[in-house]
Amino acid sequence: KAGVTQTPRYLIKTRGQQVTLSCSPISGHRSVSWYQQTPGQGLQFLFEYFSETQRNKGNFPGRFSGRQFSNSRSEMNVSTLELGDSALYLCASSPEGTSGGRATDTQYFGPGTRLTVL
Amino acid sequence: GQQLNQSPQSMFIQEGEDVSMNCTSSSIFNTWLWYKQDPGEGPVLLIALYKAGELTSNGRLTAQFGITRKDSFLNISASIPSDVGIYFCAGRDSGTYKYIFGTGTRLKVLA
Protein backbone atom coordinates (compact mmCIF):
# COMPACT_ATOMS: atom_id res chain seq x y z
CA LYS A 1 0.00 0.00 0.00
CA ALA A 2 1.16 3.51 -0.70
CA GLY A 3 1.83 5.60 2.37
CA VAL A 4 0.33 8.91 3.38
CA THR A 5 1.10 11.60 0.83
CA GLN A 6 1.13 15.33 1.37
CA THR A 7 1.35 18.14 -1.12
CA PRO A 8 3.10 20.40 -1.51
CA ARG A 9 6.25 19.42 0.39
CA TYR A 10 7.49 22.99 0.68
CA LEU A 11 5.67 26.29 0.60
CA ILE A 12 6.69 29.90 1.07
CA LYS A 13 4.04 32.51 1.74
CA THR A 14 3.91 36.05 3.06
CA ARG A 15 2.01 37.38 6.03
CA GLY A 16 -1.67 37.89 5.40
CA GLN A 17 -1.92 35.30 2.65
CA GLN A 18 -3.85 32.09 2.94
CA VAL A 19 -2.69 28.55 2.20
CA THR A 20 -4.25 25.16 1.52
CA LEU A 21 -2.42 21.92 2.23
CA SER A 22 -3.50 18.54 0.96
CA CYS A 23 -3.27 15.04 2.41
CA SER A 24 -4.10 11.66 0.86
CA PRO A 25 -4.40 8.93 3.50
CA ILE A 26 -3.44 5.30 3.13
CA SER A 27 -6.05 3.47 1.08
CA GLY A 28 -8.89 2.28 3.32
CA HIS A 29 -8.09 4.65 6.19
CA ARG A 30 -11.03 6.82 7.17
CA SER A 31 -9.45 8.94 9.90
CA VAL A 32 -7.14 11.82 9.06
CA SER A 33 -5.46 14.02 11.65
CA TRP A 34 -3.42 17.17 11.22
CA TYR A 35 -0.56 18.34 13.42
CA GLN A 36 1.66 21.38 13.58
CA GLN A 37 5.28 20.77 14.53
CA THR A 38 7.63 23.53 15.61
CA PRO A 39 10.96 23.30 17.46
CA GLY A 40 9.58 25.14 20.46
CA GLN A 41 6.13 23.55 20.81
CA GLY A 42 6.68 20.04 19.50
CA LEU A 43 3.78 18.18 17.89
CA GLN A 44 0.52 20.01 18.42
CA PHE A 45 -2.81 18.48 17.40
CA LEU A 46 -4.91 20.60 15.04
CA PHE A 47 -7.95 18.48 14.20
CA GLU A 48 -9.14 15.04 13.19
CA TYR A 49 -11.64 14.09 10.52
CA PHE A 50 -13.47 10.79 10.31
CA SER A 51 -15.93 10.01 7.53
CA GLU A 52 -16.03 13.66 6.43
CA THR A 53 -16.86 14.92 9.95
CA GLN A 54 -14.58 16.75 12.31
CA ARG A 55 -14.33 14.43 15.30
CA ASN A 56 -11.73 16.22 17.39
CA LYS A 57 -10.23 19.66 17.51
CA GLY A 58 -7.14 21.10 19.14
CA ASN A 59 -6.60 24.54 20.60
CA PHE A 60 -5.87 26.54 17.49
CA PRO A 61 -7.55 29.77 16.32
CA GLY A 62 -10.31 29.74 13.75
CA ARG A 63 -7.83 30.73 11.04
CA PHE A 64 -6.99 27.03 10.91
CA SER A 65 -9.67 24.94 9.28
CA GLY A 66 -9.95 21.67 7.51
CA ARG A 67 -12.23 19.34 5.66
CA GLN A 68 -12.40 15.78 4.47
CA PHE A 69 -13.81 14.52 1.21
CA SER A 70 -15.79 11.37 0.51
CA ASN A 71 -12.62 9.58 -0.68
CA SER A 72 -11.03 10.39 2.73
CA ARG A 73 -8.59 12.90 1.25
CA SER A 74 -8.25 15.92 3.47
CA GLU A 75 -7.26 19.54 3.16
CA MET A 76 -6.35 22.08 5.75
CA ASN A 77 -6.48 25.82 5.25
CA VAL A 78 -4.79 28.60 7.12
CA SER A 79 -6.05 32.10 6.47
CA THR A 80 -4.36 35.42 7.24
CA LEU A 81 -0.96 33.83 7.75
CA GLU A 82 1.25 35.01 10.59
CA LEU A 83 5.01 34.61 11.02
CA GLY A 84 4.35 32.16 13.85
CA ASP A 85 2.54 29.82 11.49
CA SER A 86 5.88 28.76 10.01
CA ALA A 87 6.10 25.08 10.82
CA LEU A 88 6.08 21.52 9.53
CA TYR A 89 2.45 20.48 9.04
CA LEU A 90 1.96 16.76 9.34
CA CYS A 91 -0.96 14.65 8.30
CA ALA A 92 -1.59 11.21 9.77
CA SER A 93 -4.10 8.57 8.80
CA SER A 94 -5.54 5.79 10.89
CA PRO A 95 -7.41 2.61 9.96
CA GLU A 96 -9.59 2.63 13.09
CA GLY A 97 -11.63 -0.38 14.10
CA THR A 98 -10.30 -3.82 14.93
CA SER A 99 -8.57 -6.57 13.10
CA GLY A 100 -9.05 -10.08 14.45
CA GLY A 101 -10.04 -8.67 17.82
CA ARG A 102 -6.90 -6.56 18.12
CA ALA A 103 -7.22 -2.81 18.14
CA THR A 104 -5.71 -1.03 15.17
CA ASP A 105 -5.54 2.40 16.69
CA THR A 106 -2.41 3.43 14.91
CA GLN A 107 -1.43 6.60 13.13
CA TYR A 108 0.77 6.69 10.07
CA PHE A 109 2.35 10.00 9.17
CA GLY A 110 3.05 11.61 5.85
CA PRO A 111 6.32 13.41 5.09
CA GLY A 112 4.85 16.79 5.99
CA THR A 113 4.56 20.17 4.34
CA ARG A 114 7.17 22.70 5.37
CA LEU A 115 5.47 26.11 5.46
CA THR A 116 7.56 29.24 5.73
CA VAL A 117 5.83 32.56 6.28
CA LEU A 118 7.85 35.65 5.45
CA GLY B 1 -1.56 21.88 24.33
CA GLN B 2 -1.54 18.70 26.38
CA GLN B 3 1.70 16.72 26.20
CA LEU B 4 3.24 13.67 27.76
CA ASN B 5 6.33 13.80 29.95
CA GLN B 6 9.07 12.09 27.97
CA SER B 7 12.58 11.54 29.28
CA PRO B 8 15.37 11.98 28.74
CA GLN B 9 15.13 15.01 26.47
CA SER B 10 18.38 14.10 24.76
CA MET B 11 21.20 11.62 25.10
CA PHE B 12 24.59 10.91 23.65
CA ILE B 13 25.60 7.28 23.66
CA GLN B 14 28.40 5.15 22.30
CA GLU B 15 27.70 2.79 19.42
CA GLY B 16 26.83 -0.62 20.78
CA GLU B 17 25.26 0.66 23.99
CA ASP B 18 21.67 0.05 25.02
CA VAL B 19 19.25 2.97 25.27
CA SER B 20 16.16 3.43 27.36
CA MET B 21 13.54 6.17 27.29
CA ASN B 22 10.11 6.51 28.84
CA CYS B 23 6.88 8.45 28.83
CA THR B 24 4.45 9.17 31.63
CA SER B 25 0.99 10.64 31.60
CA SER B 26 -1.57 11.83 34.11
CA SER B 27 -4.28 10.27 31.92
CA ILE B 28 -5.07 6.65 31.20
CA PHE B 29 -4.32 5.61 27.65
CA ASN B 30 -5.79 2.80 25.55
CA THR B 31 -2.91 2.82 23.10
CA TRP B 32 0.78 3.68 23.22
CA LEU B 33 2.76 4.34 20.05
CA TRP B 34 6.47 4.93 19.54
CA TYR B 35 7.82 6.85 16.54
CA LYS B 36 11.20 7.89 15.15
CA GLN B 37 11.60 11.08 13.18
CA ASP B 38 14.51 12.05 10.97
CA PRO B 39 15.15 15.72 10.13
CA GLY B 40 12.64 17.15 7.67
CA GLU B 41 10.59 13.96 7.53
CA GLY B 42 7.40 12.73 9.16
CA PRO B 43 7.51 10.39 12.17
CA VAL B 44 7.76 6.70 11.32
CA LEU B 45 5.88 4.21 13.46
CA LEU B 46 8.19 1.81 15.33
CA ILE B 47 5.97 -0.06 17.77
CA ALA B 48 2.27 -0.01 18.73
CA LEU B 49 0.98 -1.26 22.11
CA TYR B 50 -2.68 -1.94 22.91
CA LYS B 51 -2.86 -3.75 26.23
CA ALA B 52 -1.60 -2.96 29.72
CA GLY B 53 1.52 -4.99 30.44
CA GLU B 54 2.10 -5.78 26.77
CA LEU B 55 5.76 -6.16 25.78
CA THR B 56 6.48 -5.93 22.05
CA SER B 57 9.70 -6.14 20.07
CA ASN B 58 10.65 -4.91 16.63
CA GLY B 59 14.21 -6.00 15.87
CA ARG B 60 16.50 -4.28 18.37
CA LEU B 61 13.59 -2.25 19.75
CA THR B 62 11.43 -3.31 22.67
CA ALA B 63 8.55 -1.35 24.16
CA GLN B 64 6.18 -1.98 27.03
CA PHE B 65 2.71 -0.68 27.92
CA GLY B 66 2.74 0.11 31.63
CA ILE B 67 0.44 -1.78 33.97
CA THR B 68 -1.14 1.45 35.22
CA ARG B 69 -1.82 2.46 31.55
CA LYS B 70 -0.16 5.77 32.32
CA ASP B 71 3.35 5.01 31.14
CA SER B 72 5.44 3.26 28.51
CA PHE B 73 9.11 2.71 27.81
CA LEU B 74 11.21 2.03 24.74
CA ASN B 75 14.53 0.20 24.76
CA ILE B 76 17.01 0.11 21.90
CA SER B 77 19.69 -2.55 22.18
CA ALA B 78 23.17 -2.40 20.65
CA SER B 79 22.69 1.07 19.15
CA ILE B 80 24.08 1.86 15.72
CA PRO B 81 24.71 5.24 14.02
CA SER B 82 21.45 5.11 12.04
CA ASP B 83 19.51 5.11 15.33
CA VAL B 84 20.20 8.86 15.46
CA GLY B 85 17.00 10.86 15.43
CA ILE B 86 14.14 12.03 17.60
CA TYR B 87 11.96 9.43 19.26
CA PHE B 88 8.39 10.31 20.19
CA CYS B 89 5.90 8.48 22.30
CA ALA B 90 2.18 8.97 21.75
CA GLY B 91 -0.80 7.85 23.75
CA ARG B 92 -4.44 7.76 22.84
CA ASP B 93 -6.54 9.36 25.54
CA SER B 94 -9.31 6.94 26.54
CA GLY B 95 -11.77 9.78 27.07
CA THR B 96 -11.26 12.08 24.10
CA TYR B 97 -9.64 9.55 21.70
CA LYS B 98 -7.06 12.20 20.83
CA TYR B 99 -3.44 11.18 20.31
CA ILE B 100 -1.17 13.04 22.69
CA PHE B 101 2.54 13.27 21.91
CA GLY B 102 5.58 13.35 24.10
CA THR B 103 8.15 16.11 23.80
CA GLY B 104 10.65 13.79 22.15
CA THR B 105 14.01 12.24 22.99
CA ARG B 106 16.86 13.33 20.74
CA LEU B 107 19.31 10.46 20.37
CA LYS B 108 22.86 10.93 19.17
CA VAL B 109 25.12 7.93 18.68
CA LEU B 110 28.88 8.33 18.80
CA ALA B 111 30.70 5.86 16.58
PDB file of C-alpha atoms in Angstrom:
ATOM      1  CA  LYS A   1       0.000   0.000   0.000  1.00  0.00           C
ATOM      2  CA  ALA A   2       1.160   3.506  -0.704  1.00  0.00           C
ATOM      3  CA  GLY A   3       1.833   5.604   2.366  1.00  0.00           C
ATOM      4  CA  VAL A   4       0.329   8.913   3.383  1.00  0.00           C
ATOM      5  CA  THR A   5       1.102  11.599   0.831  1.00  0.00           C
ATOM      6  CA  GLN A   6       1.134  15.332   1.368  1.00  0.00           C
ATOM      7  CA  THR A   7       1.352  18.145  -1.118  1.00  0.00           C
ATOM      8  CA  PRO A   8       3.095  20.404  -1.511  1.00  0.00           C
ATOM      9  CA  ARG A   9       6.254  19.422   0.392  1.00  0.00           C
ATOM     10  CA  TYR A  10       7.492  22.988   0.678  1.00  0.00           C
ATOM     11  CA  LEU A  11       5.674  26.289   0.601  1.00  0.00           C
ATOM     12  CA  ILE A  12       6.694  29.901   1.068  1.00  0.00           C
ATOM     13  CA  LYS A  13       4.044  32.510   1.742  1.00  0.00           C
ATOM     14  CA  THR A  14       3.911  36.047   3.056  1.00  0.00           C
ATOM     15  CA  ARG A  15       2.012  37.380   6.027  1.00  0.00           C
ATOM     16  CA  GLY A  16      -1.670  37.895   5.398  1.00  0.00           C
ATOM     17  CA  GLN A  17      -1.915  35.299   2.653  1.00  0.00           C
ATOM     18  CA  GLN A  18      -3.853  32.086   2.940  1.00  0.00           C
ATOM     19  CA  VAL A  19      -2.687  28.554   2.202  1.00  0.00           C
ATOM     20  CA  THR A  20      -4.248  25.155   1.521  1.00  0.00           C
ATOM     21  CA  LEU A  21      -2.419  21.915   2.235  1.00  0.00           C
ATOM     22  CA  SER A  22      -3.497  18.537   0.960  1.00  0.00           C
ATOM     23  CA  CYS A  23      -3.271  15.035   2.405  1.00  0.00           C
ATOM     24  CA  SER A  24      -4.103  11.661   0.862  1.00  0.00           C
ATOM     25  CA  PRO A  25      -4.400   8.930   3.496  1.00  0.00           C
ATOM     26  CA  ILE A  26      -3.435   5.299   3.134  1.00  0.00           C
ATOM     27  CA  SER A  27      -6.055   3.472   1.084  1.00  0.00           C
ATOM     28  CA  GLY A  28      -8.889   2.284   3.322  1.00  0.00           C
ATOM     29  CA  HIS A  29      -8.087   4.646   6.185  1.00  0.00           C
ATOM     30  CA  ARG A  30     -11.027   6.819   7.166  1.00  0.00           C
ATOM     31  CA  SER A  31      -9.453   8.937   9.896  1.00  0.00           C
ATOM     32  CA  VAL A  32      -7.136  11.823   9.059  1.00  0.00           C
ATOM     33  CA  SER A  33      -5.463  14.025  11.651  1.00  0.00           C
ATOM     34  CA  TRP A  34      -3.423  17.168  11.221  1.00  0.00           C
ATOM     35  CA  TYR A  35      -0.563  18.344  13.421  1.00  0.00           C
ATOM     36  CA  GLN A  36       1.663  21.379  13.582  1.00  0.00           C
ATOM     37  CA  GLN A  37       5.284  20.769  14.533  1.00  0.00           C
ATOM     38  CA  THR A  38       7.630  23.526  15.609  1.00  0.00           C
ATOM     39  CA  PRO A  39      10.961  23.303  17.461  1.00  0.00           C
ATOM     40  CA  GLY A  40       9.581  25.137  20.462  1.00  0.00           C
ATOM     41  CA  GLN A  41       6.133  23.545  20.807  1.00  0.00           C
ATOM     42  CA  GLY A  42       6.685  20.036  19.498  1.00  0.00           C
ATOM     43  CA  LEU A  43       3.779  18.185  17.887  1.00  0.00           C
ATOM     44  CA  GLN A  44       0.522  20.014  18.416  1.00  0.00           C
ATOM     45  CA  PHE A  45      -2.809  18.482  17.398  1.00  0.00           C
ATOM     46  CA  LEU A  46      -4.907  20.599  15.040  1.00  0.00           C
ATOM     47  CA  PHE A  47      -7.946  18.480  14.199  1.00  0.00           C
ATOM     48  CA  GLU A  48      -9.136  15.042  13.192  1.00  0.00           C
ATOM     49  CA  TYR A  49     -11.638  14.087  10.524  1.00  0.00           C
ATOM     50  CA  PHE A  50     -13.472  10.794  10.306  1.00  0.00           C
ATOM     51  CA  SER A  51     -15.925  10.009   7.529  1.00  0.00           C
ATOM     52  CA  GLU A  52     -16.028  13.659   6.432  1.00  0.00           C
ATOM     53  CA  THR A  53     -16.857  14.924   9.946  1.00  0.00           C
ATOM     54  CA  GLN A  54     -14.577  16.751  12.314  1.00  0.00           C
ATOM     55  CA  ARG A  55     -14.330  14.427  15.296  1.00  0.00           C
ATOM     56  CA  ASN A  56     -11.727  16.217  17.388  1.00  0.00           C
ATOM     57  CA  LYS A  57     -10.233  19.663  17.507  1.00  0.00           C
ATOM     58  CA  GLY A  58      -7.135  21.097  19.143  1.00  0.00           C
ATOM     59  CA  ASN A  59      -6.599  24.538  20.603  1.00  0.00           C
ATOM     60  CA  PHE A  60      -5.867  26.544  17.490  1.00  0.00           C
ATOM     61  CA  PRO A  61      -7.554  29.766  16.325  1.00  0.00           C
ATOM     62  CA  GLY A  62     -10.312  29.744  13.754  1.00  0.00           C
ATOM     63  CA  ARG A  63      -7.825  30.728  11.044  1.00  0.00           C
ATOM     64  CA  PHE A  64      -6.988  27.029  10.914  1.00  0.00           C
ATOM     65  CA  SER A  65      -9.669  24.944   9.281  1.00  0.00           C
ATOM     66  CA  GLY A  66      -9.954  21.665   7.507  1.00  0.00           C
ATOM     67  CA  ARG A  67     -12.234  19.341   5.658  1.00  0.00           C
ATOM     68  CA  GLN A  68     -12.395  15.776   4.467  1.00  0.00           C
ATOM     69  CA  PHE A  69     -13.808  14.521   1.205  1.00  0.00           C
ATOM     70  CA  SER A  70     -15.787  11.369   0.507  1.00  0.00           C
ATOM     71  CA  ASN A  71     -12.622   9.585  -0.683  1.00  0.00           C
ATOM     72  CA  SER A  72     -11.028  10.388   2.726  1.00  0.00           C
ATOM     73  CA  ARG A  73      -8.594  12.900   1.247  1.00  0.00           C
ATOM     74  CA  SER A  74      -8.251  15.923   3.471  1.00  0.00           C
ATOM     75  CA  GLU A  75      -7.265  19.541   3.156  1.00  0.00           C
ATOM     76  CA  MET A  76      -6.348  22.078   5.753  1.00  0.00           C
ATOM     77  CA  ASN A  77      -6.482  25.816   5.250  1.00  0.00           C
ATOM     78  CA  VAL A  78      -4.785  28.604   7.116  1.00  0.00           C
ATOM     79  CA  SER A  79      -6.047  32.102   6.468  1.00  0.00           C
ATOM     80  CA  THR A  80      -4.363  35.420   7.242  1.00  0.00           C
ATOM     81  CA  LEU A  81      -0.964  33.834   7.753  1.00  0.00           C
ATOM     82  CA  GLU A  82       1.255  35.007  10.585  1.00  0.00           C
ATOM     83  CA  LEU A  83       5.008  34.608  11.019  1.00  0.00           C
ATOM     84  CA  GLY A  84       4.350  32.161  13.852  1.00  0.00           C
ATOM     85  CA  ASP A  85       2.539  29.818  11.488  1.00  0.00           C
ATOM     86  CA  SER A  86       5.876  28.758  10.015  1.00  0.00           C
ATOM     87  CA  ALA A  87       6.100  25.075  10.823  1.00  0.00           C
ATOM     88  CA  LEU A  88       6.082  21.524   9.530  1.00  0.00           C
ATOM     89  CA  TYR A  89       2.455  20.479   9.042  1.00  0.00           C
ATOM     90  CA  LEU A  90       1.964  16.758   9.344  1.00  0.00           C
ATOM     91  CA  CYS A  91      -0.962  14.651   8.302  1.00  0.00           C
ATOM     92  CA  ALA A  92      -1.589  11.213   9.774  1.00  0.00           C
ATOM     93  CA  SER A  93      -4.100   8.567   8.796  1.00  0.00           C
ATOM     94  CA  SER A  94      -5.541   5.787  10.893  1.00  0.00           C
ATOM     95  CA  PRO A  95      -7.413   2.605   9.959  1.00  0.00           C
ATOM     96  CA  GLU A  96      -9.588   2.628  13.089  1.00  0.00           C
ATOM     97  CA  GLY A  97     -11.630  -0.384  14.102  1.00  0.00           C
ATOM     98  CA  THR A  98     -10.304  -3.818  14.928  1.00  0.00           C
ATOM     99  CA  SER A  99      -8.573  -6.572  13.095  1.00  0.00           C
ATOM    100  CA  GLY A 100      -9.053 -10.083  14.448  1.00  0.00           C
ATOM    101  CA  GLY A 101     -10.041  -8.666  17.815  1.00  0.00           C
ATOM    102  CA  ARG A 102      -6.905  -6.558  18.124  1.00  0.00           C
ATOM    103  CA  ALA A 103      -7.222  -2.812  18.140  1.00  0.00           C
ATOM    104  CA  THR A 104      -5.709  -1.035  15.169  1.00  0.00           C
ATOM    105  CA  ASP A 105      -5.536   2.395  16.694  1.00  0.00           C
ATOM    106  CA  THR A 106      -2.406   3.431  14.913  1.00  0.00           C
ATOM    107  CA  GLN A 107      -1.434   6.598  13.134  1.00  0.00           C
ATOM    108  CA  TYR A 108       0.766   6.689  10.065  1.00  0.00           C
ATOM    109  CA  PHE A 109       2.349   9.999   9.172  1.00  0.00           C
ATOM    110  CA  GLY A 110       3.052  11.610   5.847  1.00  0.00           C
ATOM    111  CA  PRO A 111       6.323  13.408   5.094  1.00  0.00           C
ATOM    112  CA  GLY A 112       4.849  16.793   5.992  1.00  0.00           C
ATOM    113  CA  THR A 113       4.559  20.171   4.338  1.00  0.00           C
ATOM    114  CA  ARG A 114       7.173  22.702   5.375  1.00  0.00           C
ATOM    115  CA  LEU A 115       5.468  26.112   5.455  1.00  0.00           C
ATOM    116  CA  THR A 116       7.565  29.235   5.727  1.00  0.00           C
ATOM    117  CA  VAL A 117       5.827  32.556   6.285  1.00  0.00           C
ATOM    118  CA  LEU A 118       7.848  35.653   5.449  1.00  0.00           C
TER     119      LEU A 118
ATOM    120  CA  GLY B   1      -1.556  21.884  24.327  1.00  0.00           C
ATOM    121  CA  GLN B   2      -1.541  18.703  26.379  1.00  0.00           C
ATOM    122  CA  GLN B   3       1.703  16.718  26.196  1.00  0.00           C
ATOM    123  CA  LEU B   4       3.236  13.674  27.759  1.00  0.00           C
ATOM    124  CA  ASN B   5       6.332  13.798  29.947  1.00  0.00           C
ATOM    125  CA  GLN B   6       9.067  12.089  27.973  1.00  0.00           C
ATOM    126  CA  SER B   7      12.578  11.544  29.278  1.00  0.00           C
ATOM    127  CA  PRO B   8      15.372  11.978  28.744  1.00  0.00           C
ATOM    128  CA  GLN B   9      15.125  15.010  26.469  1.00  0.00           C
ATOM    129  CA  SER B  10      18.382  14.096  24.763  1.00  0.00           C
ATOM    130  CA  MET B  11      21.202  11.624  25.102  1.00  0.00           C
ATOM    131  CA  PHE B  12      24.590  10.912  23.649  1.00  0.00           C
ATOM    132  CA  ILE B  13      25.600   7.278  23.657  1.00  0.00           C
ATOM    133  CA  GLN B  14      28.398   5.155  22.302  1.00  0.00           C
ATOM    134  CA  GLU B  15      27.703   2.789  19.418  1.00  0.00           C
ATOM    135  CA  GLY B  16      26.828  -0.615  20.780  1.00  0.00           C
ATOM    136  CA  GLU B  17      25.262   0.660  23.988  1.00  0.00           C
ATOM    137  CA  ASP B  18      21.671   0.050  25.018  1.00  0.00           C
ATOM    138  CA  VAL B  19      19.253   2.975  25.274  1.00  0.00           C
ATOM    139  CA  SER B  20      16.158   3.429  27.363  1.00  0.00           C
ATOM    140  CA  MET B  21      13.539   6.172  27.287  1.00  0.00           C
ATOM    141  CA  ASN B  22      10.109   6.509  28.836  1.00  0.00           C
ATOM    142  CA  CYS B  23       6.883   8.447  28.834  1.00  0.00           C
ATOM    143  CA  THR B  24       4.453   9.170  31.631  1.00  0.00           C
ATOM    144  CA  SER B  25       0.991  10.643  31.600  1.00  0.00           C
ATOM    145  CA  SER B  26      -1.568  11.831  34.108  1.00  0.00           C
ATOM    146  CA  SER B  27      -4.280  10.275  31.922  1.00  0.00           C
ATOM    147  CA  ILE B  28      -5.070   6.655  31.205  1.00  0.00           C
ATOM    148  CA  PHE B  29      -4.315   5.614  27.649  1.00  0.00           C
ATOM    149  CA  ASN B  30      -5.793   2.805  25.549  1.00  0.00           C
ATOM    150  CA  THR B  31      -2.906   2.819  23.099  1.00  0.00           C
ATOM    151  CA  TRP B  32       0.783   3.680  23.217  1.00  0.00           C
ATOM    152  CA  LEU B  33       2.762   4.339  20.052  1.00  0.00           C
ATOM    153  CA  TRP B  34       6.469   4.927  19.540  1.00  0.00           C
ATOM    154  CA  TYR B  35       7.822   6.851  16.542  1.00  0.00           C
ATOM    155  CA  LYS B  36      11.205   7.887  15.147  1.00  0.00           C
ATOM    156  CA  GLN B  37      11.598  11.084  13.182  1.00  0.00           C
ATOM    157  CA  ASP B  38      14.509  12.045  10.970  1.00  0.00           C
ATOM    158  CA  PRO B  39      15.154  15.715  10.130  1.00  0.00           C
ATOM    159  CA  GLY B  40      12.640  17.153   7.668  1.00  0.00           C
ATOM    160  CA  GLU B  41      10.586  13.957   7.532  1.00  0.00           C
ATOM    161  CA  GLY B  42       7.405  12.729   9.157  1.00  0.00           C
ATOM    162  CA  PRO B  43       7.513  10.390  12.168  1.00  0.00           C
ATOM    163  CA  VAL B  44       7.759   6.699  11.318  1.00  0.00           C
ATOM    164  CA  LEU B  45       5.878   4.213  13.463  1.00  0.00           C
ATOM    165  CA  LEU B  46       8.187   1.812  15.332  1.00  0.00           C
ATOM    166  CA  ILE B  47       5.966  -0.060  17.766  1.00  0.00           C
ATOM    167  CA  ALA B  48       2.269  -0.013  18.735  1.00  0.00           C
ATOM    168  CA  LEU B  49       0.978  -1.260  22.108  1.00  0.00           C
ATOM    169  CA  TYR B  50      -2.675  -1.936  22.907  1.00  0.00           C
ATOM    170  CA  LYS B  51      -2.857  -3.754  26.229  1.00  0.00           C
ATOM    171  CA  ALA B  52      -1.602  -2.961  29.720  1.00  0.00           C
ATOM    172  CA  GLY B  53       1.516  -4.988  30.442  1.00  0.00           C
ATOM    173  CA  GLU B  54       2.101  -5.785  26.768  1.00  0.00           C
ATOM    174  CA  LEU B  55       5.759  -6.157  25.781  1.00  0.00           C
ATOM    175  CA  THR B  56       6.477  -5.928  22.051  1.00  0.00           C
ATOM    176  CA  SER B  57       9.701  -6.136  20.069  1.00  0.00           C
ATOM    177  CA  ASN B  58      10.655  -4.914  16.625  1.00  0.00           C
ATOM    178  CA  GLY B  59      14.213  -6.004  15.865  1.00  0.00           C
ATOM    179  CA  ARG B  60      16.498  -4.276  18.370  1.00  0.00           C
ATOM    180  CA  LEU B  61      13.590  -2.248  19.748  1.00  0.00           C
ATOM    181  CA  THR B  62      11.430  -3.311  22.673  1.00  0.00           C
ATOM    182  CA  ALA B  63       8.550  -1.352  24.156  1.00  0.00           C
ATOM    183  CA  GLN B  64       6.176  -1.975  27.032  1.00  0.00           C
ATOM    184  CA  PHE B  65       2.712  -0.684  27.922  1.00  0.00           C
ATOM    185  CA  GLY B  66       2.740   0.113  31.632  1.00  0.00           C
ATOM    186  CA  ILE B  67       0.436  -1.785  33.972  1.00  0.00           C
ATOM    187  CA  THR B  68      -1.144   1.446  35.216  1.00  0.00           C
ATOM    188  CA  ARG B  69      -1.823   2.460  31.554  1.00  0.00           C
ATOM    189  CA  LYS B  70      -0.162   5.772  32.319  1.00  0.00           C
ATOM    190  CA  ASP B  71       3.355   5.012  31.138  1.00  0.00           C
ATOM    191  CA  SER B  72       5.440   3.264  28.513  1.00  0.00           C
ATOM    192  CA  PHE B  73       9.107   2.712  27.814  1.00  0.00           C
ATOM    193  CA  LEU B  74      11.206   2.032  24.744  1.00  0.00           C
ATOM    194  CA  ASN B  75      14.530   0.204  24.760  1.00  0.00           C
ATOM    195  CA  ILE B  76      17.011   0.106  21.901  1.00  0.00           C
ATOM    196  CA  SER B  77      19.687  -2.554  22.176  1.00  0.00           C
ATOM    197  CA  ALA B  78      23.168  -2.401  20.647  1.00  0.00           C
ATOM    198  CA  SER B  79      22.685   1.067  19.154  1.00  0.00           C
ATOM    199  CA  ILE B  80      24.083   1.862  15.717  1.00  0.00           C
ATOM    200  CA  PRO B  81      24.714   5.235  14.019  1.00  0.00           C
ATOM    201  CA  SER B  82      21.452   5.113  12.036  1.00  0.00           C
ATOM    202  CA  ASP B  83      19.509   5.114  15.328  1.00  0.00           C
ATOM    203  CA  VAL B  84      20.202   8.858  15.459  1.00  0.00           C
ATOM    204  CA  GLY B  85      16.996  10.864  15.430  1.00  0.00           C
ATOM    205  CA  ILE B  86      14.141  12.030  17.603  1.00  0.00           C
ATOM    206  CA  TYR B  87      11.957   9.426  19.260  1.00  0.00           C
ATOM    207  CA  PHE B  88       8.394  10.308  20.191  1.00  0.00           C
ATOM    208  CA  CYS B  89       5.897   8.480  22.304  1.00  0.00           C
ATOM    209  CA  ALA B  90       2.179   8.974  21.749  1.00  0.00           C
ATOM    210  CA  GLY B  91      -0.800   7.850  23.753  1.00  0.00           C
ATOM    211  CA  ARG B  92      -4.438   7.758  22.841  1.00  0.00           C
ATOM    212  CA  ASP B  93      -6.541   9.361  25.544  1.00  0.00           C
ATOM    213  CA  SER B  94      -9.306   6.939  26.537  1.00  0.00           C
ATOM    214  CA  GLY B  95     -11.770   9.781  27.074  1.00  0.00           C
ATOM    215  CA  THR B  96     -11.258  12.077  24.099  1.00  0.00           C
ATOM    216  CA  TYR B  97      -9.641   9.551  21.701  1.00  0.00           C
ATOM    217  CA  LYS B  98      -7.062  12.197  20.832  1.00  0.00           C
ATOM    218  CA  TYR B  99      -3.443  11.177  20.307  1.00  0.00           C
ATOM    219  CA  ILE B 100      -1.174  13.044  22.687  1.00  0.00           C
ATOM    220  CA  PHE B 101       2.539  13.267  21.907  1.00  0.00           C
ATOM    221  CA  GLY B 102       5.583  13.345  24.099  1.00  0.00           C
ATOM    222  CA  THR B 103       8.146  16.112  23.800  1.00  0.00           C
ATOM    223  CA  GLY B 104      10.649  13.792  22.146  1.00  0.00           C
ATOM    224  CA  THR B 105      14.008  12.238  22.987  1.00  0.00           C
ATOM    225  CA  ARG B 106      16.861  13.333  20.745  1.00  0.00           C
ATOM    226  CA  LEU B 107      19.308  10.461  20.371  1.00  0.00           C
ATOM    227  CA  LYS B 108      22.862  10.932  19.167  1.00  0.00           C
ATOM    228  CA  VAL B 109      25.117   7.929  18.675  1.00  0.00           C
ATOM    229  CA  LEU B 110      28.876   8.328  18.803  1.00  0.00           C
ATOM    230  CA  ALA B 111      30.703   5.856  16.582  1.00  0.00           C
TER     231      ALA B 111
END
